[in-house]
Amino acid sequence: MSAMNELTKGFFKENPIFKQALGMCPFLAVTSSVENAIGMGAAATFVLVASNFLVSLFRKAIPAKVRIPAYIVIIATFVTLVDLLMNAYVPALHRNLGIFIPLIVVNCIILGRAEGYANKNTVFHSILDGIGMGIGFTLAMVIMATFREILGNGSWLNINLLGEAYQNQPLLIAILAPGAFILMGFILGFFNIMEKRRKGGDK
Amino acid sequence: MTPAALLAAFIAAPEGGEASFSVARMMAIIISAIFVNNFVLMRFLGICPFLGVSKQLDSAVGMGAAVIFVMVLASLGSYLVYHNVLVPHELVYLRTISFIIIIASLVQLVEMILQKFSPALYDALGIYLPLITTNCAILGVAVLNIEEKFSLGYALINAVAAGIGFTLALVLMAGLRERMETANVPASLRGLPIAFLIAGAMSIAFLGFAGLGG
């Protein structure tokens, strides 16, 4: 039961994007298409699980004073691994994500989980936490990318949904930079309303 | 080192980069980094401090100054290490790790030097410095300098301009948010949601610069 909770809390209850507002930079930047969102989500999840595993494994060996640099080096190692693997096997996706792959290093979700969870919990729970948070992050990106790709390109995961007539004249702003900010504003506003409804229902 | 040799070192381009230095290209880099590809509003780098430190004008200016300062130092350090250590020894795959270590240690060093020699400046910038290590704009500009194959001179100009672009966005945002305090915002949009909507409106304005300066 507890293990299940560690896994699923990242999906909605403690969703890194919608509830904790962490990892905003890659979230806004790569959600212009669902494909990019899934690619970034997979890369970040891998780094998250691997770094959580290693940090948790060495949690008693790393002195408290140098723990942050140690975590950063661990995270950077896995990011380099992902960078090289993606460059070798999915070069097109690697090109699309570009600078945001090395920037996974400074994604606050990953350092946040290392510092806030993995350094005081068992290896098994830390891995589950990493998977859960990774899925939560990916889920949030896919939701955002779904809005942006359908509005801005008339397609979902490169499958044409709205027909050629729409694709010739789409709501282009949705996949440009402003669309990301504006949609995020409305999504967070929507979450605020839901939260208020839920609290109101409790009374 | 003679001034001429120093100048040559600044404009020497890495393999595949542009060899010559021109004022026109320099202006293009500056305009691109500040307006066309504004780090915050167009490239989505440094969103966390952009949303976190933009509630008051004073702290926005302080954060902006600290970011420009560290960006230039980080660009210099990462550029020299990349082209003088990593490339000759074929260790290019260590780029991410070495850059993040350079940035983290630079921030620490700057913090200690400021504390010792300029307590006034330390008081003004001190609280922002630790936040800067995880500011993706710093690592972003270091990586971009390498990927664009800039010469050292262009890289430093790009770093200053990117920092100014970041500060511009931050200060504009802080000015708007100070006014938002007294505005009648719908309850569900208060706080972060309205900040995102404002950023979106600013981003639309910056979209107008597209195509400027090539």
Coordinates of C-alpha atoms in Angstrom, one line a residue:
Chain A
M1 CA 0.0 0.0 0.0
S2 CA 2.7 2.4 1.0
A3 CA 4.9 1.5 -2.0
M4 CA 1.8 2.1 -4.3
N5 CA 1.4 5.5 -2.7
E6 CA 5.0 6.4 -3.4
L7 CA 4.5 5.6 -7.0
T8 CA 1.2 7.3 -7.6
K9 CA 1.6 10.5 -5.6
G10 CA 3.6 12.1 -8.4
F11 CA 0.8 11.6 -10.9
F12 CA -1.7 14.1 -9.6
K13 CA -1.5 14.7 -5.8
E14 CA 2.1 16.0 -5.9
N15 CA 2.4 16.6 -9.6
P16 CA 5.8 18.4 -10.1
I17 CA 4.4 20.8 -12.7
F18 CA 0.8 21.6 -11.7
K19 CA 1.2 21.3 -7.9
Q20 CA 4.8 22.2 -7.3
A21 CA 5.6 24.5 -10.3
L22 CA 9.0 22.9 -10.7
G23 CA 10.8 22.2 -14.1
M24 CA 9.0 25.0 -15.9
C25 CA 11.7 25.7 -18.5
P26 CA 11.7 22.4 -20.4
F27 CA 7.9 22.1 -19.8
L28 CA 7.1 25.4 -21.6
A29 CA 9.8 24.9 -24.3
V30 CA 9.3 21.4 -25.6
T31 CA 5.5 21.1 -25.4
S32 CA 5.0 22.5 -28.9
S33 CA 4.4 18.9 -30.1
V34 CA 3.3 15.7 -28.3
E35 CA 6.3 13.8 -29.8
N36 CA 8.8 16.2 -28.2
A37 CA 6.9 16.1 -24.9
I38 CA 7.0 12.3 -24.8
G39 CA 10.7 12.3 -25.7
M40 CA 11.6 14.9 -23.1
G41 CA 9.4 13.1 -20.5
A42 CA 11.2 9.8 -21.2
A43 CA 14.7 11.4 -21.0
A44 CA 13.8 13.2 -17.7
T45 CA 12.2 10.1 -16.2
F46 CA 15.3 8.0 -16.9
V47 CA 17.6 10.6 -15.3
L48 CA 15.2 11.0 -12.4
V49 CA 15.0 7.2 -11.7
A50 CA 18.7 6.7 -12.1
S51 CA 19.8 9.6 -10.0
N52 CA 17.2 8.8 -7.3
F53 CA 18.6 5.3 -7.2
L54 CA 22.2 6.3 -6.9
V55 CA 21.6 9.1 -4.4
S56 CA 19.6 6.8 -2.2
L57 CA 22.2 4.1 -2.5
F58 CA 25.0 6.5 -1.4
R59 CA 22.8 8.5 1.1
K60 CA 24.9 7.4 4.1
A61 CA 28.3 7.7 2.3
I62 CA 27.9 11.3 1.0
P63 CA 28.8 13.9 3.6
A64 CA 26.1 16.4 4.2
K65 CA 28.3 19.4 3.4
V66 CA 29.1 18.4 -0.1
R67 CA 25.8 16.7 -0.9
I68 CA 24.5 19.2 -3.5
P69 CA 27.7 19.2 -5.7
A70 CA 27.7 15.4 -5.4
Y71 CA 24.1 15.2 -6.5
I72 CA 24.8 17.5 -9.4
V73 CA 27.6 15.4 -10.6
I74 CA 25.5 12.2 -10.4
I75 CA 22.7 13.9 -12.3
A76 CA 25.1 15.4 -14.9
T77 CA 26.5 11.9 -15.5
F78 CA 23.1 10.4 -16.4
V79 CA 22.2 13.4 -18.5
T80 CA 25.4 12.9 -20.5
L81 CA 24.4 9.3 -20.9
V82 CA 20.9 10.2 -22.2
D83 CA 22.4 12.9 -24.5
L84 CA 24.7 10.4 -26.2
L85 CA 22.1 7.6 -26.4
M86 CA 19.5 9.9 -27.9
N87 CA 22.0 11.3 -30.4
A88 CA 22.8 7.8 -31.5
Y89 CA 19.4 6.2 -31.7
V90 CA 16.8 9.1 -32.1
P91 CA 18.8 11.8 -33.9
A92 CA 15.7 13.7 -35.1
L93 CA 14.2 14.0 -31.6
H94 CA 17.7 14.9 -30.3
R95 CA 17.8 17.8 -32.7
N96 CA 14.3 19.0 -31.9
L97 CA 15.0 19.0 -28.1
G98 CA 18.4 20.6 -28.7
I99 CA 19.7 22.6 -25.8
F100 CA 17.1 21.3 -23.4
I101 CA 18.7 17.9 -23.2
P102 CA 21.9 19.1 -21.5
L103 CA 19.6 21.5 -19.5
I104 CA 18.0 18.5 -17.8
V105 CA 20.9 18.9 -15.4
V106 CA 19.4 22.1 -13.9
N107 CA 15.8 20.8 -14.0
C108 CA 14.7 21.5 -10.4
I109 CA 12.5 18.4 -10.3
I110 CA 15.5 16.1 -10.4
L111 CA 17.6 17.9 -7.8
G112 CA 14.5 18.5 -5.8
R113 CA 13.7 14.8 -5.6
A114 CA 17.3 13.9 -4.8
E115 CA 17.5 16.5 -2.0
G116 CA 13.9 16.2 -0.8
Y117 CA 13.3 12.5 -1.1
A118 CA 16.0 10.1 -2.2
N119 CA 18.5 11.2 0.5
K120 CA 16.3 10.1 3.3
N121 CA 14.4 7.1 1.8
T122 CA 15.2 3.5 0.9
V123 CA 16.5 2.6 -2.6
F124 CA 13.2 0.8 -3.5
H125 CA 11.0 3.7 -2.5
S126 CA 13.3 6.2 -4.2
I127 CA 13.1 4.3 -7.5
L128 CA 9.3 4.2 -7.2
D129 CA 9.2 7.9 -6.4
G130 CA 11.4 8.6 -9.4
I131 CA 9.1 6.7 -11.7
G132 CA 6.0 8.4 -10.3
M133 CA 7.4 11.9 -10.5
G134 CA 8.7 11.2 -14.0
I135 CA 5.3 9.9 -15.2
G136 CA 3.7 13.0 -13.5
F137 CA 6.1 15.3 -15.4
T138 CA 5.5 13.5 -18.7
L139 CA 1.7 13.4 -18.2
A140 CA 1.7 17.2 -17.5
M141 CA 3.8 17.8 -20.7
V142 CA 1.5 15.6 -22.8
I143 CA -1.6 17.4 -21.6
M144 CA 0.0 20.7 -22.4
A145 CA 1.3 19.5 -25.8
T146 CA -2.1 18.1 -26.7
F147 CA -3.6 21.5 -26.5
R148 CA -0.7 23.2 -28.2
E149 CA -0.3 20.8 -31.1
I150 CA -4.1 20.5 -31.9
L151 CA -4.6 24.2 -31.8
G152 CA -1.3 25.2 -33.5
N153 CA -1.0 22.4 -36.0
G154 CA -4.3 20.6 -36.2
S155 CA -2.6 17.3 -35.3
W156 CA -1.9 15.0 -32.4
L157 CA 1.3 13.0 -32.3
N158 CA 1.7 13.9 -36.0
I159 CA -1.7 12.4 -36.8
N160 CA -3.8 14.9 -38.8
L161 CA -7.0 15.5 -36.8
L162 CA -8.5 18.7 -38.1
G163 CA -7.9 18.3 -41.8
E164 CA -5.8 20.2 -44.4
A165 CA -8.0 23.3 -44.4
Y166 CA -7.2 23.9 -40.7
Q167 CA -3.5 23.1 -41.2
N168 CA -3.2 25.8 -43.8
Q169 CA -4.4 28.4 -41.4
P170 CA -3.9 27.1 -37.8
L171 CA -3.9 29.1 -34.6
L172 CA -0.1 29.4 -35.0
I173 CA 0.4 31.3 -31.8
A174 CA -0.3 28.1 -29.8
I175 CA 2.9 26.5 -30.8
L176 CA 4.9 29.8 -30.6
A177 CA 6.3 31.0 -27.4
P178 CA 3.3 33.2 -26.2
G179 CA 0.9 30.3 -26.6
A180 CA 2.9 28.3 -24.0
F181 CA 2.6 31.1 -21.4
I182 CA -1.0 31.8 -22.0
L183 CA -2.2 28.2 -22.0
M184 CA -0.2 27.6 -18.8
G185 CA -1.9 30.5 -17.2
F186 CA -5.3 29.1 -18.1
I187 CA -4.4 25.6 -17.0
L188 CA -3.2 26.8 -13.6
G189 CA -6.3 28.9 -13.3
F190 CA -8.4 25.9 -14.0
F191 CA -6.6 23.9 -11.4
N192 CA -7.3 26.7 -8.9
I193 CA -11.0 26.5 -9.6
M194 CA -11.0 22.7 -9.2
E195 CA -9.1 23.1 -5.9
K196 CA -11.7 25.6 -4.6
R197 CA -14.6 23.4 -5.7
R198 CA -13.1 20.4 -3.9
K199 CA -12.5 22.3 -0.7
G200 CA -16.0 23.8 -0.9
G201 CA -17.4 20.2 -1.3
D202 CA -15.5 19.1 1.8
K203 CA -17.3 21.6 4.1
Chain B
M1 CA 50.7 39.1 -23.9
T2 CA 50.7 42.0 -26.3
P3 CA 47.4 43.8 -27.0
A4 CA 47.5 42.5 -30.6
A5 CA 47.9 38.9 -29.5
L6 CA 45.1 39.3 -26.9
L7 CA 42.8 40.7 -29.6
A8 CA 43.7 37.8 -31.9
A9 CA 42.8 35.4 -29.1
F10 CA 39.4 37.1 -28.7
I11 CA 38.4 36.9 -32.4
A12 CA 39.9 33.5 -33.2
A13 CA 37.0 31.3 -34.3
P14 CA 36.8 27.7 -33.4
E15 CA 36.7 25.1 -36.2
G16 CA 33.6 25.6 -38.4
G17 CA 32.9 29.1 -37.0
E18 CA 33.2 32.5 -38.6
A19 CA 36.8 33.7 -38.9
S20 CA 36.3 37.4 -39.2
F21 CA 34.9 39.9 -36.7
S22 CA 32.5 42.5 -37.9
V23 CA 30.5 45.2 -36.1
A24 CA 27.4 44.3 -38.1
R25 CA 27.5 40.7 -36.9
M26 CA 28.2 41.9 -33.3
M27 CA 25.0 44.1 -33.5
A28 CA 23.1 41.2 -34.9
I29 CA 24.1 39.0 -31.9
I30 CA 23.2 41.7 -29.4
I31 CA 19.8 42.4 -30.9
S32 CA 19.1 38.7 -31.3
A33 CA 20.0 37.9 -27.7
I34 CA 18.1 40.8 -26.1
F35 CA 15.0 41.0 -28.3
V36 CA 14.5 38.5 -31.0
N37 CA 15.5 35.4 -29.0
N38 CA 14.9 36.9 -25.6
F39 CA 16.1 34.2 -23.1
V40 CA 13.0 34.3 -20.9
L41 CA 10.2 35.1 -23.3
M42 CA 11.3 33.3 -26.4
R43 CA 13.7 30.6 -25.4
F44 CA 12.1 29.7 -22.0
L45 CA 15.4 29.8 -20.1
G46 CA 15.4 31.1 -16.5
I47 CA 11.6 30.8 -16.0
C48 CA 12.0 30.0 -12.3
P49 CA 13.7 33.2 -11.2
F50 CA 11.6 35.1 -13.7
L51 CA 8.4 34.0 -11.8
G52 CA 10.0 33.8 -8.4
V53 CA 11.9 37.1 -8.1
S54 CA 9.6 39.4 -10.2
K55 CA 7.3 40.5 -7.4
Q56 CA 9.3 43.7 -6.6
L57 CA 11.3 46.0 -8.8
D58 CA 14.3 46.3 -6.4
S59 CA 14.9 42.6 -6.2
A60 CA 14.4 42.2 -9.9
V61 CA 17.2 44.7 -10.6
G62 CA 19.5 42.9 -8.1
M63 CA 18.8 39.5 -9.6
G64 CA 19.4 40.8 -13.1
A65 CA 22.7 42.3 -12.2
A66 CA 23.8 39.1 -10.5
V67 CA 22.8 37.1 -13.5
I68 CA 24.7 39.3 -16.0
F69 CA 27.8 39.1 -13.8
V70 CA 27.7 35.3 -13.5
M71 CA 26.8 34.8 -17.1
V72 CA 29.8 36.6 -18.4
L73 CA 32.2 34.8 -16.0
A74 CA 30.5 31.4 -16.7
S75 CA 30.8 32.0 -20.5
L76 CA 34.5 32.9 -20.2
G77 CA 35.3 29.9 -17.9
S78 CA 33.3 27.3 -19.9
Y79 CA 34.5 28.6 -23.2
L80 CA 38.2 28.4 -22.2
V81 CA 37.8 25.0 -20.7
Y82 CA 35.9 23.6 -23.7
H83 CA 38.3 24.9 -26.3
N84 CA 41.6 24.5 -24.4
V85 CA 41.0 21.3 -22.4
L86 CA 38.1 19.3 -23.7
V87 CA 38.5 19.7 -27.5
P88 CA 42.3 19.0 -27.6
H89 CA 42.0 15.9 -25.4
E90 CA 38.8 14.6 -27.2
L91 CA 36.7 14.8 -24.0
V92 CA 33.9 16.7 -25.6
Y93 CA 31.3 14.3 -24.1
L94 CA 32.2 15.7 -20.7
R95 CA 30.8 19.1 -21.7
T96 CA 27.6 19.0 -19.5
I97 CA 29.4 17.8 -16.4
S98 CA 32.3 20.2 -16.7
F99 CA 30.1 23.2 -17.4
I100 CA 27.8 22.6 -14.4
I101 CA 30.9 22.2 -12.1
I102 CA 32.4 25.4 -13.5
I103 CA 29.2 27.3 -12.9
A104 CA 28.7 25.9 -9.4
S105 CA 32.2 26.7 -8.4
L106 CA 32.2 30.1 -10.0
V107 CA 29.1 31.1 -8.1
Q108 CA 30.6 29.9 -4.9
L109 CA 33.8 31.8 -5.6
V110 CA 32.0 35.0 -6.5
E111 CA 30.0 34.7 -3.3
M112 CA 33.1 34.4 -1.2
I113 CA 35.0 37.2 -3.0
L114 CA 32.1 39.5 -2.7
Q115 CA 31.6 38.7 1.0
K116 CA 35.2 39.5 1.7
F117 CA 35.9 42.5 -0.4
S118 CA 32.5 44.2 -1.0
P119 CA 30.0 43.5 1.8
A120 CA 27.7 46.2 0.4
L121 CA 27.4 44.4 -3.0
Y122 CA 27.2 41.1 -1.2
D123 CA 24.2 42.3 0.8
A124 CA 22.6 43.4 -2.4
L125 CA 23.3 40.3 -4.5
G126 CA 24.0 37.7 -1.9
I127 CA 20.7 36.1 -1.6
Y128 CA 20.4 35.7 -5.4
L129 CA 23.7 34.0 -5.9
P130 CA 22.9 30.5 -4.6
L131 CA 19.8 30.5 -6.8
I132 CA 21.8 31.2 -9.9
T133 CA 23.6 27.8 -10.0
T134 CA 20.3 26.1 -11.0
N135 CA 19.3 28.9 -13.3
C136 CA 19.1 27.2 -16.7
A137 CA 19.9 30.5 -18.4
I138 CA 23.5 30.4 -17.3
L139 CA 24.1 26.8 -18.4
G140 CA 22.0 27.7 -21.5
V141 CA 24.2 30.6 -22.6
A142 CA 27.4 28.5 -22.0
V143 CA 26.1 25.7 -24.2
L144 CA 24.7 28.0 -26.9
N145 CA 28.1 29.8 -27.2
I146 CA 29.6 26.4 -28.1
E147 CA 26.8 25.3 -30.4
E148 CA 26.8 28.5 -32.3
K149 CA 30.6 28.2 -32.8
F150 CA 31.2 31.7 -31.5
S151 CA 34.7 33.2 -31.1
L152 CA 35.5 34.2 -27.5
G153 CA 34.7 37.8 -28.3
Y154 CA 31.3 37.0 -29.7
A155 CA 30.7 34.6 -26.8
L156 CA 31.3 37.3 -24.2
I157 CA 29.1 39.8 -26.2
N158 CA 26.4 37.2 -26.4
A159 CA 26.6 36.5 -22.6
V160 CA 26.3 40.2 -21.8
A161 CA 23.4 40.7 -24.2
A162 CA 21.6 37.5 -23.0
G163 CA 22.0 38.8 -19.4
I164 CA 20.6 42.2 -20.4
G165 CA 17.7 40.5 -22.2
F166 CA 16.9 38.5 -19.0
T167 CA 17.1 41.6 -16.8
L168 CA 14.9 43.5 -19.2
A169 CA 12.2 40.8 -19.1
L170 CA 12.5 40.5 -15.3
V171 CA 12.3 44.3 -14.7
L172 CA 9.3 44.7 -17.1
M173 CA 7.6 41.8 -15.4
A174 CA 8.3 43.2 -11.9
G175 CA 6.9 46.6 -12.9
L176 CA 3.7 45.0 -14.2
R177 CA 3.3 42.7 -11.2
E178 CA 3.6 45.7 -8.8
R179 CA 0.7 47.3 -10.5
M180 CA -1.2 44.0 -10.5
E181 CA -1.2 44.1 -6.7
T182 CA -3.9 46.7 -6.8
A183 CA -5.8 45.4 -9.8
N184 CA -9.0 43.5 -9.6
V185 CA -7.9 40.0 -10.8
P186 CA -10.4 37.1 -10.9
A187 CA -9.9 35.0 -7.8
S188 CA -9.0 31.9 -9.7
L189 CA -6.2 33.6 -11.7
R190 CA -4.5 35.3 -8.7
G191 CA -0.8 34.6 -8.2
L192 CA 1.0 32.4 -10.8
P193 CA -1.8 32.1 -13.4
I194 CA -2.0 35.8 -14.0
A195 CA 1.8 36.0 -14.0
F196 CA 1.8 33.5 -16.9
L197 CA -0.9 35.4 -18.8
I198 CA 1.2 38.6 -18.4
A199 CA 4.3 36.8 -19.6
G200 CA 2.3 35.6 -22.6
A201 CA 1.2 39.1 -23.5
M202 CA 4.9 40.3 -23.2
S203 CA 6.0 37.4 -25.3
I204 CA 3.5 38.4 -28.0
A205 CA 5.1 41.9 -27.9
F206 CA 8.6 40.4 -28.3
L207 CA 7.3 38.3 -31.2
G208 CA 7.1 41.6 -33.0
F209 CA 11.0 41.7 -33.1
A210 CA 11.1 38.5 -35.1
G211 CA 13.3 38.9 -38.2
L212 CA 15.1 41.9 -36.8
G213 CA 18.9 41.6 -37.1
G214 CA 18.8 38.3 -38.9

